[in-house]
Amino acid sequence: MITNQFFEWLGGLIDADGGFYISKKGYGCIEITMHIKEIQTLYFIKKKCHGSVSLRAGAQAARWRLHRKQHLLYICSGLSGHIRTLNRQSQFIKICKTYNLHYKVPETLRYENAWFSGFFSGEGCLYINKNTFQCTISVSQKEKNILYNIQRIYKGNIFFDISWQGWVWQLSNKHHCNQVLDYFSKYSTQNPYKQAKIKSFKRFLIYKEKGYHLDPLKKEKLVHFIKVFEIKD
């Protein structure tokens, strides 16, 4: 039996890195594509939902795909009410019409919901500036409205990034960052790669609070963390 919390999380990840598709013959499927270093997350989904995981030719990516009707109907029924981006909602509504499934409009996003952990698993980034030691949590997305929902709960700022013509929600305030990290303690991203970075990010914040970045000797302890985080996901 799959819990509602799992479907909240899965809906978030599909909003970030997945999609609902219908073939020319009228058969539906769900797909999620992630970087190869995050393949464990796809195997976690396969264990819960069935389907298959395969490597993508010519790319450092892997894909989970579900198309068997019995499992597809069960998963889509559970996902109803948990798909929040406009693009994915449009795809999901077509799936629901194809298989005569009830489509639920999502309720207002709340803190007590695993959707953001799934969305962050796909679109989230943890970053530490090597010069200023500023710690940043961010999410990038083409749709601005979904970032407003995140901002309403977790605060932060939203700005337009002209380099890729998309929107970014960003958080640097220590208190607000800790609130997000506390959230991830309650609602796991189910992404070992991201979880390892979250753990290191928490440790860096502790070191920074102790003033290690101001002490020439203790600053060396921060070198490992800076190397891990100076390259954005």
mmCIF file of C-alpha atoms in Angstrom:
data_model
loop_
_atom_site.group_PDB
_atom_site.id
_atom_site.type_symbol
_atom_site.label_atom_id
_atom_site.label_comp_id
_atom_site.label_asym_id
_atom_site.label_seq_id
_atom_site.Cartn_x
_atom_site.Cartn_y
_atom_site.Cartn_z
ATOM 1 C CA MET A 1 0.000 0.000 0.000
ATOM 2 C CA ILE A 2 1.451 3.359 -1.054
ATOM 3 C CA THR A 3 0.864 6.280 1.321
ATOM 4 C CA ASN A 4 -0.573 9.662 0.395
ATOM 5 C CA GLN A 5 2.722 11.252 1.490
ATOM 6 C CA PHE A 6 4.543 9.219 -1.149
ATOM 7 C CA PHE A 7 2.129 10.442 -3.823
ATOM 8 C CA GLU A 8 2.686 14.043 -2.660
ATOM 9 C CA TRP A 9 6.439 13.538 -3.041
ATOM 10 C CA LEU A 10 6.106 11.756 -6.393
ATOM 11 C CA GLY A 11 3.862 14.520 -7.705
ATOM 12 C CA GLY A 12 6.548 17.059 -6.836
ATOM 13 C CA LEU A 13 9.254 15.077 -8.611
ATOM 14 C CA ILE A 14 7.101 14.608 -11.716
ATOM 15 C CA ASP A 15 6.399 18.360 -11.735
ATOM 16 C CA ALA A 16 10.174 18.875 -11.728
ATOM 17 C CA ASP A 17 11.648 16.102 -13.865
ATOM 18 C CA GLY A 18 8.806 14.017 -15.233
ATOM 19 C CA GLY A 19 5.870 13.956 -17.566
ATOM 20 C CA PHE A 20 2.703 12.167 -18.671
ATOM 21 C CA TYR A 21 2.563 11.009 -22.277
ATOM 22 C CA ILE A 22 0.093 9.340 -24.640
ATOM 23 C CA SER A 23 1.311 7.403 -27.680
ATOM 24 C CA LYS A 24 -0.217 7.640 -31.154
ATOM 25 C CA LYS A 25 -2.036 4.392 -30.385
ATOM 26 C CA GLY A 26 -3.597 5.938 -27.281
ATOM 27 C CA TYR A 27 -1.484 4.267 -24.601
ATOM 28 C CA GLY A 28 -0.406 6.350 -21.622
ATOM 29 C CA CYS A 29 2.817 6.348 -19.631
ATOM 30 C CA ILE A 30 4.646 8.245 -16.894
ATOM 31 C CA GLU A 31 8.332 9.101 -17.222
ATOM 32 C CA ILE A 32 10.901 10.687 -14.924
ATOM 33 C CA THR A 33 14.413 11.485 -16.159
ATOM 34 C CA MET A 34 17.248 12.371 -13.769
ATOM 35 C CA HIS A 35 21.036 12.643 -13.818
ATOM 36 C CA ILE A 36 22.832 9.315 -13.593
ATOM 37 C CA LYS A 37 24.163 10.234 -10.130
ATOM 38 C CA GLU A 38 20.535 10.280 -8.919
ATOM 39 C CA ILE A 39 19.579 6.888 -10.349
ATOM 40 C CA GLN A 40 18.952 5.468 -6.855
ATOM 41 C CA THR A 41 15.890 7.698 -6.635
ATOM 42 C CA LEU A 42 14.498 6.113 -9.798
ATOM 43 C CA TYR A 43 15.063 2.616 -8.417
ATOM 44 C CA PHE A 44 13.262 3.690 -5.239
ATOM 45 C CA ILE A 45 10.274 4.674 -7.400
ATOM 46 C CA LYS A 46 10.448 1.417 -9.361
ATOM 47 C CA LYS A 47 10.312 -0.589 -6.135
ATOM 48 C CA LYS A 48 7.164 1.270 -5.092
ATOM 49 C CA CYS A 49 5.404 1.688 -8.431
ATOM 50 C CA HIS A 50 6.827 -0.991 -10.770
ATOM 51 C CA GLY A 51 7.931 0.133 -14.223
ATOM 52 C CA SER A 52 11.476 0.081 -15.593
ATOM 53 C CA VAL A 53 14.699 2.064 -15.204
ATOM 54 C CA SER A 54 17.045 2.518 -18.157
ATOM 55 C CA LEU A 55 20.089 4.581 -19.061
ATOM 56 C CA ARG A 56 19.665 7.245 -21.729
ATOM 57 C CA ALA A 57 21.932 6.777 -24.736
ATOM 58 C CA GLY A 58 24.453 9.563 -25.221
ATOM 59 C CA ALA A 59 23.569 11.348 -21.982
ATOM 60 C CA GLN A 60 24.519 11.182 -18.315
ATOM 61 C CA ALA A 61 20.903 10.452 -17.460
ATOM 62 C CA ALA A 62 18.552 7.650 -16.495
ATOM 63 C CA ARG A 63 14.800 7.262 -16.953
ATOM 64 C CA TRP A 64 12.040 5.541 -15.012
ATOM 65 C CA ARG A 65 9.058 4.625 -17.163
ATOM 66 C CA LEU A 66 5.682 3.130 -16.261
ATOM 67 C CA HIS A 67 3.232 2.030 -18.953
ATOM 68 C CA ARG A 68 1.538 -1.199 -17.838
ATOM 69 C CA LYS A 69 -2.129 -0.252 -17.533
ATOM 70 C CA GLN A 70 -2.849 -1.906 -14.179
ATOM 71 C CA HIS A 71 -0.021 -0.081 -12.406
ATOM 72 C CA LEU A 72 -0.479 3.131 -14.407
ATOM 73 C CA LEU A 73 -4.119 3.508 -13.339
ATOM 74 C CA TYR A 74 -3.261 2.932 -9.685
ATOM 75 C CA ILE A 75 -0.413 5.465 -9.668
ATOM 76 C CA CYS A 76 -2.369 8.092 -11.619
ATOM 77 C CA SER A 77 -5.319 7.732 -9.238
ATOM 78 C CA GLY A 78 -2.972 8.337 -6.306
ATOM 79 C CA LEU A 79 -1.334 11.319 -8.018
ATOM 80 C CA SER A 80 -4.631 13.104 -8.620
ATOM 81 C CA GLY A 81 -4.576 16.324 -6.596
ATOM 82 C CA HIS A 82 -0.777 16.348 -6.320
ATOM 83 C CA ILE A 83 0.275 17.688 -9.747
ATOM 84 C CA ARG A 84 0.790 21.451 -9.474
ATOM 85 C CA THR A 85 2.665 22.965 -12.435
ATOM 86 C CA LEU A 86 0.478 24.065 -15.345
ATOM 87 C CA ASN A 87 2.429 22.101 -17.942
ATOM 88 C CA ARG A 88 2.224 18.824 -16.018
ATOM 89 C CA GLN A 89 -1.436 19.435 -15.132
ATOM 90 C CA SER A 90 -2.235 19.746 -18.842
ATOM 91 C CA GLN A 91 -0.509 16.413 -19.523
ATOM 92 C CA PHE A 92 -2.127 14.738 -16.519
ATOM 93 C CA ILE A 93 -5.650 15.870 -17.471
ATOM 94 C CA LYS A 94 -5.206 14.180 -20.872
ATOM 95 C CA ILE A 95 -4.184 10.945 -19.124
ATOM 96 C CA CYS A 96 -7.214 11.166 -16.839
ATOM 97 C CA LYS A 97 -9.557 11.683 -19.812
ATOM 98 C CA THR A 98 -7.965 8.810 -21.722
ATOM 99 C CA TYR A 99 -8.531 6.349 -18.870
ATOM 100 C CA ASN A 100 -11.695 7.928 -17.421
ATOM 101 C CA LEU A 101 -9.980 8.825 -14.135
ATOM 102 C CA HIS A 102 -11.212 11.518 -11.762
ATOM 103 C CA TYR A 103 -9.019 14.631 -11.860
ATOM 104 C CA LYS A 104 -8.676 16.478 -8.557
ATOM 105 C CA VAL A 105 -7.659 20.125 -8.436
ATOM 106 C CA PRO A 106 -4.714 20.490 -5.988
ATOM 107 C CA GLU A 107 -5.452 22.119 -2.651
ATOM 108 C CA THR A 108 -3.385 25.106 -1.491
ATOM 109 C CA LEU A 109 0.190 23.981 -0.864
ATOM 110 C CA ARG A 110 1.064 23.735 2.842
ATOM 111 C CA TYR A 111 4.223 23.118 4.853
ATOM 112 C CA GLU A 112 2.809 19.749 5.949
ATOM 113 C CA ASN A 113 3.043 18.293 2.461
ATOM 114 C CA ALA A 114 5.811 16.217 0.862
ATOM 115 C CA TRP A 115 5.357 17.810 -2.585
ATOM 116 C CA PHE A 116 8.184 20.327 -2.084
ATOM 117 C CA SER A 117 10.648 17.568 -1.130
ATOM 118 C CA GLY A 118 9.946 15.841 -4.448
ATOM 119 C CA PHE A 119 10.126 19.084 -6.403
ATOM 120 C CA PHE A 120 13.411 20.032 -4.722
ATOM 121 C CA SER A 121 14.781 16.566 -5.467
ATOM 122 C CA GLY A 122 14.461 17.454 -9.134
ATOM 123 C CA GLU A 123 14.869 21.240 -9.329
ATOM 124 C CA GLY A 124 16.547 22.258 -6.066
ATOM 125 C CA CYS A 125 20.073 23.541 -5.556
ATOM 126 C CA LEU A 126 22.319 24.085 -2.510
ATOM 127 C CA TYR A 127 25.133 26.566 -3.087
ATOM 128 C CA ILE A 128 27.961 28.114 -1.040
ATOM 129 C CA ASN A 129 29.884 31.081 -2.415
ATOM 130 C CA LYS A 130 33.631 30.447 -2.077
ATOM 131 C CA ASN A 131 34.419 34.149 -1.590
ATOM 132 C CA THR A 132 31.665 35.347 0.742
ATOM 133 C CA PHE A 133 30.688 31.970 2.284
ATOM 134 C CA GLN A 134 27.063 32.911 1.710
ATOM 135 C CA CYS A 135 24.800 29.850 1.814
ATOM 136 C CA THR A 136 21.920 29.698 -0.653
ATOM 137 C CA ILE A 137 18.992 27.352 -1.234
ATOM 138 C CA SER A 138 17.268 27.798 -4.587
ATOM 139 C CA VAL A 139 14.812 26.313 -7.058
ATOM 140 C CA SER A 140 14.775 27.099 -10.783
ATOM 141 C CA GLN A 141 11.613 26.842 -12.866
ATOM 142 C CA LYS A 142 10.061 28.175 -16.074
ATOM 143 C CA GLU A 143 6.688 28.716 -14.378
ATOM 144 C CA LYS A 144 6.758 31.647 -11.983
ATOM 145 C CA ASN A 145 3.470 30.880 -10.205
ATOM 146 C CA ILE A 146 4.675 27.651 -8.624
ATOM 147 C CA LEU A 147 7.608 29.566 -7.115
ATOM 148 C CA TYR A 148 5.148 32.004 -5.529
ATOM 149 C CA ASN A 149 3.579 29.049 -3.721
ATOM 150 C CA ILE A 150 7.004 28.047 -2.411
ATOM 151 C CA GLN A 151 7.852 31.631 -1.420
ATOM 152 C CA ARG A 152 4.563 31.988 0.480
ATOM 153 C CA ILE A 153 5.616 29.151 2.803
ATOM 154 C CA TYR A 154 9.408 29.468 2.997
ATOM 155 C CA LYS A 155 9.962 33.205 2.297
ATOM 156 C CA GLY A 156 12.939 34.184 0.134
ATOM 157 C CA ASN A 157 13.048 36.074 -3.177
ATOM 158 C CA ILE A 158 12.127 35.362 -6.790
ATOM 159 C CA PHE A 159 14.053 36.793 -9.732
ATOM 160 C CA PHE A 160 14.295 36.305 -13.480
ATOM 161 C CA ASP A 161 17.495 34.697 -14.790
ATOM 162 C CA ILE A 162 18.076 36.046 -18.278
ATOM 163 C CA SER A 163 20.833 33.480 -18.993
ATOM 164 C CA TRP A 164 18.255 30.699 -19.461
ATOM 165 C CA GLN A 165 15.034 32.742 -19.577
ATOM 166 C CA GLY A 166 13.606 31.238 -16.406
ATOM 167 C CA TRP A 167 12.678 32.080 -12.825
ATOM 168 C CA VAL A 168 14.608 31.355 -9.638
ATOM 169 C CA TRP A 169 13.372 31.227 -6.047
ATOM 170 C CA GLN A 170 16.294 31.885 -3.704
ATOM 171 C CA LEU A 171 16.808 31.805 0.045
ATOM 172 C CA SER A 172 19.909 33.017 1.938
ATOM 173 C CA ASN A 173 18.575 34.079 5.343
ATOM 174 C CA LYS A 174 20.017 31.697 7.973
ATOM 175 C CA HIS A 175 16.762 31.305 9.899
ATOM 176 C CA HIS A 176 14.745 30.603 6.769
ATOM 177 C CA CYS A 177 17.386 28.190 5.460
ATOM 178 C CA ASN A 178 17.192 26.248 8.717
ATOM 179 C CA GLN A 179 13.403 26.067 8.394
ATOM 180 C CA VAL A 180 13.768 24.472 4.964
ATOM 181 C CA LEU A 181 16.404 22.059 6.275
ATOM 182 C CA ASP A 182 14.073 21.108 9.138
ATOM 183 C CA TYR A 183 11.395 20.416 6.538
ATOM 184 C CA PHE A 184 13.735 18.012 4.722
ATOM 185 C CA SER A 185 14.284 16.190 8.027
ATOM 186 C CA LYS A 186 10.528 15.536 8.143
ATOM 187 C CA TYR A 187 9.990 15.006 4.427
ATOM 188 C CA SER A 188 12.953 13.310 2.774
ATOM 189 C CA THR A 189 13.880 14.117 -0.811
ATOM 190 C CA GLN A 190 14.399 10.343 -1.278
ATOM 191 C CA ASN A 191 17.478 11.346 -3.251
ATOM 192 C CA PRO A 192 20.751 10.046 -1.714
ATOM 193 C CA TYR A 193 22.816 12.516 -3.759
ATOM 194 C CA LYS A 194 20.778 15.500 -2.557
ATOM 195 C CA GLN A 195 20.532 14.119 0.978
ATOM 196 C CA ALA A 196 24.340 13.979 1.223
ATOM 197 C CA LYS A 197 24.562 17.614 0.108
ATOM 198 C CA ILE A 198 21.853 18.635 2.579
ATOM 199 C CA LYS A 199 23.792 16.949 5.393
ATOM 200 C CA SER A 200 27.008 18.762 4.432
ATOM 201 C CA PHE A 201 25.105 22.040 4.016
ATOM 202 C CA LYS A 202 23.778 21.741 7.587
ATOM 203 C CA ARG A 203 27.292 21.069 8.888
ATOM 204 C CA PHE A 204 28.679 24.073 7.034
ATOM 205 C CA LEU A 205 26.040 26.330 8.602
ATOM 206 C CA ILE A 206 27.122 25.118 12.045
ATOM 207 C CA TYR A 207 30.784 25.825 11.266
ATOM 208 C CA LYS A 208 29.882 29.253 9.918
ATOM 209 C CA GLU A 209 27.826 30.040 13.021
ATOM 210 C CA LYS A 210 30.903 29.182 15.107
ATOM 211 C CA GLY A 211 32.923 31.673 13.058
ATOM 212 C CA TYR A 212 35.240 29.179 11.350
ATOM 213 C CA HIS A 213 35.182 31.257 8.167
ATOM 214 C CA LEU A 214 36.721 34.181 10.109
ATOM 215 C CA ASP A 215 39.577 32.141 11.604
ATOM 216 C CA PRO A 216 42.504 31.582 9.158
ATOM 217 C CA LEU A 217 43.289 28.187 10.727
ATOM 218 C CA LYS A 218 39.751 26.880 11.076
ATOM 219 C CA LYS A 219 38.891 28.177 7.628
ATOM 220 C CA GLU A 220 40.733 25.136 6.267
ATOM 221 C CA LYS A 221 37.945 22.946 7.646
ATOM 222 C CA LEU A 222 35.599 24.622 5.206
ATOM 223 C CA VAL A 223 37.608 23.817 2.070
ATOM 224 C CA HIS A 224 35.870 20.463 1.545
ATOM 225 C CA PHE A 225 32.430 22.022 1.749
ATOM 226 C CA ILE A 226 33.290 24.854 -0.611
ATOM 227 C CA LYS A 227 34.536 22.420 -3.272
ATOM 228 C CA VAL A 228 31.334 20.402 -2.996
ATOM 229 C CA PHE A 229 29.007 23.387 -3.271
ATOM 230 C CA GLU A 230 30.731 25.937 -5.516
ATOM 231 C CA ILE A 231 29.451 24.033 -8.551
ATOM 232 C CA LYS A 232 25.687 24.483 -8.768
ATOM 233 C CA ASP A 233 23.501 21.437 -9.476
#
